[in-house]
mmCIF file of C-alpha atoms in Angstrom:
data_model
loop_
_atom_site.group_PDB
_atom_site.id
_atom_site.type_symbol
_atom_site.label_atom_id
_atom_site.label_comp_id
_atom_site.label_asym_id
_atom_site.label_seq_id
_atom_site.Cartn_x
_atom_site.Cartn_y
_atom_site.Cartn_z
ATOM 1 C CA GLN I 1 84.870 99.780 53.006
ATOM 2 C CA SER I 2 88.375 98.479 52.303
ATOM 3 C CA VAL I 3 89.425 97.646 48.736
ATOM 4 C CA LEU I 4 90.972 94.346 49.814
ATOM 5 C CA THR I 5 88.755 91.886 51.703
ATOM 6 C CA GLN I 6 89.951 89.973 54.756
ATOM 7 C CA PRO I 7 88.029 87.894 57.301
ATOM 8 C CA PRO I 8 87.395 90.006 60.422
ATOM 9 C CA SER I 9 88.750 87.334 62.728
ATOM 10 C CA VAL I 10 90.494 83.988 62.897
ATOM 11 C CA SER I 11 91.526 81.890 65.853
ATOM 12 C CA GLY I 12 93.669 78.916 66.645
ATOM 13 C CA ALA I 13 95.268 77.041 69.476
ATOM 14 C CA PRO I 14 98.974 77.230 70.246
ATOM 15 C CA GLY I 15 100.936 75.054 67.851
ATOM 16 C CA GLN I 16 98.268 75.046 65.189
ATOM 17 C CA ARG I 17 98.373 76.452 61.662
ATOM 18 C CA ILE I 18 96.076 79.239 60.536
ATOM 19 C CA THR I 19 95.634 81.107 57.296
ATOM 20 C CA ILE I 20 94.309 84.592 56.571
ATOM 21 C CA SER I 21 92.940 85.360 53.142
ATOM 22 C CA CYS I 22 93.078 88.646 51.242
ATOM 23 C CA THR I 23 90.847 89.071 48.204
ATOM 24 C CA GLY I 24 91.240 91.841 45.660
ATOM 25 C CA ASN I 25 90.270 92.267 42.036
ATOM 26 C CA SER I 26 91.662 92.699 38.544
ATOM 27 C CA SER I 27 92.816 96.257 39.333
ATOM 28 C CA ASN I 28 95.146 95.319 42.160
ATOM 29 C CA ILE I 29 96.195 91.776 43.094
ATOM 30 C CA GLY I 30 94.790 90.366 39.854
ATOM 31 C CA ALA I 31 96.760 92.929 37.857
ATOM 32 C CA GLY I 32 99.971 91.382 39.139
ATOM 33 C CA TYR I 33 100.789 93.852 41.881
ATOM 34 C CA ASP I 34 102.514 92.345 44.891
ATOM 35 C CA VAL I 35 100.805 91.750 48.211
ATOM 36 C CA HIS I 36 102.416 92.694 51.509
ATOM 37 C CA TRP I 37 101.379 91.706 55.013
ATOM 38 C CA TYR I 38 101.691 93.637 58.262
ATOM 39 C CA GLN I 39 101.376 92.593 61.882
ATOM 40 C CA GLN I 40 100.020 95.142 64.328
ATOM 41 C CA LEU I 41 100.364 94.287 67.980
ATOM 42 C CA PRO I 42 97.987 96.118 70.339
ATOM 43 C CA GLY I 43 98.886 99.772 70.728
ATOM 44 C CA THR I 44 101.802 99.660 68.300
ATOM 45 C CA ALA I 45 102.569 100.619 64.717
ATOM 46 C CA PRO I 46 102.228 98.020 61.960
ATOM 47 C CA LYS I 47 105.291 95.956 61.168
ATOM 48 C CA LEU I 48 106.109 94.561 57.720
ATOM 49 C CA LEU I 49 105.773 90.797 57.938
ATOM 50 C CA ILE I 50 105.778 89.633 54.313
ATOM 51 C CA TYR I 51 106.650 91.650 51.204
ATOM 52 C CA GLY I 52 106.437 90.785 47.528
ATOM 53 C CA ASN I 53 103.856 88.058 48.187
ATOM 54 C CA THR I 54 106.287 85.561 49.718
ATOM 55 C CA ASN I 55 109.375 87.299 51.121
ATOM 56 C CA ARG I 56 110.172 87.711 54.804
ATOM 57 C CA PRO I 57 112.168 90.709 56.025
ATOM 58 C CA SER I 58 115.169 89.897 58.144
ATOM 59 C CA GLY I 59 114.135 88.829 61.629
ATOM 60 C CA VAL I 60 110.675 87.519 60.760
ATOM 61 C CA PRO I 61 110.395 83.842 61.764
ATOM 62 C CA ASP I 62 109.863 81.304 59.010
ATOM 63 C CA ARG I 63 106.623 80.317 60.764
ATOM 64 C CA PHE I 64 105.133 83.150 58.713
ATOM 65 C CA SER I 65 104.659 82.609 54.990
ATOM 66 C CA GLY I 66 102.750 84.202 52.168
ATOM 67 C CA SER I 67 101.288 83.083 48.881
ATOM 68 C CA GLN I 68 99.385 84.645 46.017
ATOM 69 C CA SER I 69 97.191 83.335 43.244
ATOM 70 C CA GLY I 70 94.913 85.161 40.860
ATOM 71 C CA THR I 71 93.084 87.934 42.679
ATOM 72 C CA SER I 72 93.840 86.602 46.174
ATOM 73 C CA ALA I 73 96.669 86.155 48.614
ATOM 74 C CA SER I 74 97.092 84.309 51.882
ATOM 75 C CA LEU I 75 99.162 84.580 55.014
ATOM 76 C CA ALA I 76 99.923 81.355 56.856
ATOM 77 C CA ILE I 77 101.210 81.054 60.390
ATOM 78 C CA THR I 78 102.412 77.679 61.583
ATOM 79 C CA GLY I 79 103.284 76.675 65.120
ATOM 80 C CA LEU I 80 100.964 79.371 66.457
ATOM 81 C CA GLN I 81 102.253 81.177 69.541
ATOM 82 C CA VAL I 82 100.501 83.350 72.084
ATOM 83 C CA GLU I 83 102.617 86.318 71.015
ATOM 84 C CA ASP I 84 101.204 86.049 67.481
ATOM 85 C CA GLU I 85 97.913 87.446 68.762
ATOM 86 C CA ALA I 86 97.563 90.671 66.797
ATOM 87 C CA ASP I 87 95.807 92.346 63.890
ATOM 88 C CA TYR I 88 97.050 91.423 60.429
ATOM 89 C CA TYR I 89 96.641 93.566 57.324
ATOM 90 C CA CYS I 90 97.278 92.871 53.666
ATOM 91 C CA GLN I 91 98.261 95.669 51.295
ATOM 92 C CA SER I 92 98.766 96.027 47.571
ATOM 93 C CA TYR I 93 98.880 98.596 44.802
ATOM 94 C CA ASP I 94 96.022 99.510 42.509
ATOM 95 C CA ARG I 95 95.965 100.511 38.833
ATOM 96 C CA SER I 96 94.360 103.774 39.892
ATOM 97 C CA LEU I 97 97.831 104.671 41.207
ATOM 98 C CA ILE I 98 97.047 104.208 44.859
ATOM 99 C CA TRP I 99 98.049 101.967 47.712
ATOM 100 C CA VAL I 100 95.266 99.843 49.216
ATOM 101 C CA PHE I 101 94.857 97.970 52.487
ATOM 102 C CA GLY I 102 92.625 95.166 53.628
ATOM 103 C CA GLY I 103 90.148 95.609 56.438
ATOM 104 C CA GLY I 104 92.359 93.708 58.857
ATOM 105 C CA THR I 105 92.024 90.353 60.595
ATOM 106 C CA LYS I 106 92.161 89.903 64.348
ATOM 107 C CA LEU I 107 94.016 86.741 65.284
ATOM 108 C CA THR I 108 93.099 85.213 68.623
ATOM 109 C CA VAL I 109 95.296 82.495 70.050
ATOM 110 C CA LEU I 110 93.040 80.352 72.207
ATOM 111 C CA GLN L 1 118.595 101.916 60.664
ATOM 112 C CA ILE L 2 115.579 103.793 59.371
ATOM 113 C CA THR L 3 113.503 105.700 61.890
ATOM 114 C CA LEU L 4 110.501 107.962 61.433
ATOM 115 C CA LYS L 5 108.606 110.076 63.920
ATOM 116 C CA GLU L 6 105.348 111.937 63.466
ATOM 117 C CA SER L 7 104.573 115.206 65.190
ATOM 118 C CA GLY L 8 101.659 117.592 65.236
ATOM 119 C CA PRO L 9 98.634 118.689 67.234
ATOM 120 C CA THR L 10 96.689 116.105 69.189
ATOM 121 C CA LEU L 11 93.482 118.137 69.110
ATOM 122 C CA VAL L 12 92.013 120.133 66.250
ATOM 123 C CA LYS L 13 88.645 121.786 65.820
ATOM 124 C CA PRO L 14 86.215 120.940 63.026
ATOM 125 C CA THR L 15 86.917 122.874 59.789
ATOM 126 C CA GLN L 16 90.529 123.525 60.803
ATOM 127 C CA THR L 17 93.513 122.323 58.798
ATOM 128 C CA LEU L 18 95.704 119.597 60.277
ATOM 129 C CA THR L 19 99.435 119.805 59.654
ATOM 130 C CA LEU L 20 101.586 116.786 60.502
ATOM 131 C CA THR L 21 105.339 116.462 60.167
ATOM 132 C CA CYS L 22 107.276 113.246 59.667
ATOM 133 C CA THR L 23 110.935 113.555 60.625
ATOM 134 C CA PHE L 24 113.096 110.694 59.472
ATOM 135 C CA SER L 25 116.646 109.389 59.581
ATOM 136 C CA GLY L 26 118.561 106.518 58.049
ATOM 137 C CA PHE L 27 117.764 107.234 54.402
ATOM 138 C CA LEU L 28 117.988 109.992 51.848
ATOM 139 C CA PHE L 29 115.303 111.205 49.481
ATOM 140 C CA SER L 30 117.967 111.380 46.816
ATOM 141 C CA THR L 31 118.009 107.574 46.716
ATOM 142 C CA SER L 32 116.169 106.191 43.713
ATOM 143 C CA GLY L 33 112.871 104.538 44.598
ATOM 144 C CA VAL L 34 112.494 105.997 48.074
ATOM 145 C CA GLY L 35 109.068 107.161 49.183
ATOM 146 C CA VAL L 36 107.326 108.262 52.374
ATOM 147 C CA GLY L 37 103.642 107.622 52.817
ATOM 148 C CA TRP L 38 101.005 108.618 55.328
ATOM 149 C CA ILE L 39 98.514 106.096 56.642
ATOM 150 C CA ARG L 40 95.823 106.657 59.255
ATOM 151 C CA GLN L 41 93.803 104.426 61.536
ATOM 152 C CA PRO L 42 90.542 105.485 63.187
ATOM 153 C CA PRO L 43 90.068 104.028 66.680
ATOM 154 C CA GLY L 44 89.354 100.307 66.421
ATOM 155 C CA LYS L 45 89.331 100.405 62.628
ATOM 156 C CA ALA L 46 91.499 99.475 59.667
ATOM 157 C CA LEU L 47 94.507 101.166 58.139
ATOM 158 C CA GLU L 48 93.787 103.683 55.395
ATOM 159 C CA TRP L 49 96.451 104.922 52.993
ATOM 160 C CA LEU L 50 96.331 108.704 52.521
ATOM 161 C CA ALA L 51 99.263 109.950 50.447
ATOM 162 C CA LEU L 52 102.798 109.266 49.293
ATOM 163 C CA ILE L 53 105.669 111.363 47.998
ATOM 164 C CA ASP L 54 108.692 109.844 46.284
ATOM 165 C CA TRP L 55 112.299 110.693 45.523
ATOM 166 C CA GLU L 56 111.304 112.408 42.265
ATOM 167 C CA ASP L 57 108.746 114.547 44.140
ATOM 168 C CA ASP L 58 105.913 112.603 42.531
ATOM 169 C CA LYS L 59 102.838 112.871 44.754
ATOM 170 C CA ARG L 60 99.912 110.480 45.017
ATOM 171 C CA TYR L 61 96.716 110.911 47.024
ATOM 172 C CA SER L 62 93.798 108.788 48.125
ATOM 173 C CA PRO L 63 91.051 109.631 45.610
ATOM 174 C CA SER L 64 88.438 110.083 48.351
ATOM 175 C CA LEU L 65 90.577 112.676 50.156
ATOM 176 C CA SER L 66 92.640 114.198 47.355
ATOM 177 C CA HIS L 67 90.720 117.480 47.470
ATOM 178 C CA ARG L 68 91.747 117.951 51.117
ATOM 179 C CA LEU L 69 95.290 116.546 51.175
ATOM 180 C CA THR L 70 98.672 118.050 50.406
ATOM 181 C CA ILE L 71 102.008 116.277 50.855
ATOM 182 C CA THR L 72 105.385 117.959 50.568
ATOM 183 C CA LYS L 73 108.945 117.153 51.470
ATOM 184 C CA ASP L 74 111.958 119.090 52.678
ATOM 185 C CA ALA L 75 114.888 116.813 51.925
ATOM 186 C CA SER L 76 117.344 119.185 53.587
ATOM 187 C CA LYS L 77 115.479 118.817 56.882
ATOM 188 C CA ASN L 78 114.653 115.117 56.395
ATOM 189 C CA GLN L 79 110.977 115.912 56.761
ATOM 190 C CA VAL L 80 107.707 115.160 55.016
ATOM 191 C CA VAL L 81 104.668 117.302 55.780
ATOM 192 C CA LEU L 82 101.030 116.317 55.347
ATOM 193 C CA THR L 83 98.152 118.748 55.525
ATOM 194 C CA LEU L 84 94.504 117.740 55.703
ATOM 195 C CA SER L 85 92.023 120.559 55.392
ATOM 196 C CA ASN L 86 88.479 120.956 56.652
ATOM 197 C CA MET L 87 88.890 118.490 59.485
ATOM 198 C CA ASP L 88 85.840 116.570 60.694
ATOM 199 C CA PRO L 89 85.304 114.268 63.698
ATOM 200 C CA VAL L 90 85.494 111.266 61.324
ATOM 201 C CA ASP L 91 89.144 112.199 60.729
ATOM 202 C CA THR L 92 89.928 111.293 64.335
ATOM 203 C CA GLY L 93 92.552 108.587 64.595
ATOM 204 C CA THR L 94 96.222 107.753 64.682
ATOM 205 C CA TYR L 95 98.318 109.018 61.790
ATOM 206 C CA PHE L 96 101.427 107.105 60.738
ATOM 207 C CA CYS L 97 104.198 107.938 58.319
ATOM 208 C CA ALA L 98 106.105 105.072 56.722
ATOM 209 C CA HIS L 99 109.070 104.452 54.405
ATOM 210 C CA THR L 100 109.241 102.403 51.248
ATOM 211 C CA ASP L 101 112.366 101.705 49.220
ATOM 212 C CA ARG L 102 110.322 100.885 46.127
ATOM 213 C CA TRP L 103 106.653 101.599 45.570
ATOM 214 C CA TYR L 104 106.008 97.901 44.998
ATOM 215 C CA ASN L 105 107.830 96.697 48.149
ATOM 216 C CA GLY L 106 105.441 97.753 50.863
ATOM 217 C CA PHE L 107 106.195 99.985 53.805
ATOM 218 C CA ASP L 108 109.215 98.588 55.620
ATOM 219 C CA ALA L 109 109.568 101.118 58.416
ATOM 220 C CA TRP L 110 106.878 102.986 60.319
ATOM 221 C CA GLY L 111 106.741 105.801 62.795
ATOM 222 C CA GLN L 112 105.092 105.221 66.152
ATOM 223 C CA GLY L 113 102.035 107.183 65.050
ATOM 224 C CA THR L 114 100.520 110.371 66.382
ATOM 225 C CA PRO L 115 96.947 110.556 67.709
ATOM 226 C CA VAL L 116 94.654 113.257 66.392
ATOM 227 C CA THR L 117 91.236 114.068 67.819
ATOM 228 C CA VAL L 118 88.808 116.339 66.025
ATOM 229 C CA SER L 119 86.433 117.990 68.438
ATOM 230 C CA SER L 120 85.056 121.410 69.190
#
């Protein structure tokens, strides 16, 4: 059971916009700790997609964006592309001095 | 460019102790804020954070596994070692090491992962 809650799956057609939610509590996201997002393509290691709630590392397209409010965060992908099909994970820090991940969301591009 | 690579046994027997090594390049542990964490992923399942060691040698462990985990670093060899004792089939999965430049910035570089199977 992951500390952060994500929908198991989302889907969208090429060109569409999708969002993936990440819900925590007052000990992690709600305590003001940043949320980070990772993309994991099949058979590969996770890749940092968004850090500090809204920031994109160099090389990440601006089609990917993040937001945070209260005890939740969201990842948005606009102009969906076939190559975006992957698993997406949110991650934050918890007051119990640990790092926590979401359960992951499988994105299917129809 | 930061690179990390995990190494260790691919098969361990139940009750044995797993020892994994993360060999890295492109950063120094003497740099303020730097940390290396271990994260695992059972087949078809989610990522699970296990442990992290930082530039001050501060060590943090997942509460559910803290009694079985030990993380150490050898800055002179650019290595971080993770041990997990009393292995069980549920510990089967891919183990990743990853770099962070600040504990609040997420893990910005990952190793390719090393698969571990626990079976007699």
